[in-house]
Coordinates of C-alpha atoms in Angstrom, one line a residue:
R192 CA 4.5 -0.8 -13.9
S193 CA 6.6 -1.0 -17.0
T194 CA 7.3 -4.7 -16.4
L195 CA 3.6 -5.4 -16.0
F196 CA 2.6 -3.6 -19.2
P197 CA 2.2 -6.8 -21.3
Y198 CA -0.2 -8.2 -18.7
T199 CA -2.6 -5.2 -18.8
T200 CA -4.7 -6.6 -21.6
L201 CA -4.8 -10.0 -19.8
F202 CA -6.0 -8.3 -16.6
R203 CA -8.7 -6.4 -18.4
S204 CA -10.0 -9.6 -20.0
L205 CA -10.4 -11.5 -16.7
P206 CA -13.9 -12.5 -15.7
G207 CA -15.2 -10.3 -12.9
G208 CA -14.5 -6.9 -14.5
P209 CA -12.6 -4.0 -13.2
R210 CA -12.6 -5.3 -9.6
V211 CA -10.8 -8.5 -10.5
A212 CA -8.4 -6.6 -12.8
S213 CA -7.5 -4.2 -10.0
A214 CA -6.9 -7.1 -7.7
A215 CA -4.6 -8.7 -10.3
H216 CA -2.7 -5.5 -10.8
T217 CA -2.3 -5.1 -7.0
T218 CA -1.0 -8.7 -6.7
A219 CA 1.4 -8.3 -9.6
D220 CA 2.7 -5.0 -8.1
A221 CA 3.3 -6.7 -4.8
M222 CA 5.1 -9.6 -6.4
N223 CA 7.2 -7.2 -8.4
S224 CA 8.2 -5.2 -5.4
S225 CA 9.0 -8.4 -3.5
A226 CA 11.2 -9.6 -6.3
D227 CA 13.0 -6.2 -6.3
Y228 CA 13.5 -6.5 -2.5
L229 CA 15.0 -10.0 -2.8
R230 CA 17.3 -8.9 -5.7
E231 CA 18.6 -5.8 -3.8
H232 CA 19.1 -7.3 -0.3
D233 CA 21.4 -10.0 1.0
A234 CA 20.4 -12.6 3.7
K235 CA 22.0 -10.6 6.5
S236 CA 20.0 -7.4 5.8
M237 CA 16.8 -9.5 5.3
V238 CA 17.3 -11.0 8.8
A239 CA 17.9 -7.6 10.3
D240 CA 14.7 -6.3 8.5
F241 CA 12.7 -9.2 9.9
Q242 CA 14.1 -8.7 13.4
R243 CA 13.1 -5.0 13.2
L244 CA 9.6 -6.0 12.0
V245 CA 9.2 -8.4 15.0
K246 CA 10.5 -5.8 17.4
N247 CA 8.1 -3.1 16.1
N248 CA 5.0 -5.3 15.6
P249 CA 5.1 -8.2 18.1
G250 CA 1.3 -8.8 18.2
P251 CA 0.7 -9.2 14.5
V252 CA 3.8 -11.3 14.1
L253 CA 2.8 -13.6 17.0
L254 CA -0.7 -13.9 15.5
G255 CA 0.9 -14.8 12.1
A256 CA 3.1 -17.4 13.8
V257 CA 0.1 -19.0 15.5
V258 CA -1.9 -19.1 12.2
L259 CA 1.1 -20.6 10.3
G260 CA 1.5 -23.1 13.1
F261 CA -2.1 -24.1 12.9
L262 CA -2.0 -24.4 9.1
A263 CA 1.2 -26.5 9.3
A264 CA -0.4 -28.8 11.9
R265 CA -3.4 -29.3 9.7
A266 CA -1.3 -30.0 6.7
F267 CA 0.8 -32.6 8.4
S268 CA -1.9 -34.2 10.5
R269 CA -2.6 -37.8 9.6
D270 CA -6.4 -37.5 9.5

């Protein structure tokens, strides 16, 4: 959280009160941990991690792929 300290005041001043501030902190923490992961791993280990994820959780990954496919189709449709 040390890198998020400057944003604490900003999060508290958001409309919506503590609930929105908590969601903002959670989102910022997730982005921070994602950035750390990207800095600490090379492409080969990320691919291996993704393969492990797919192998251990085929249902949710398949559902995510279907949702992404649907969204991509909607985005690129000519209507």
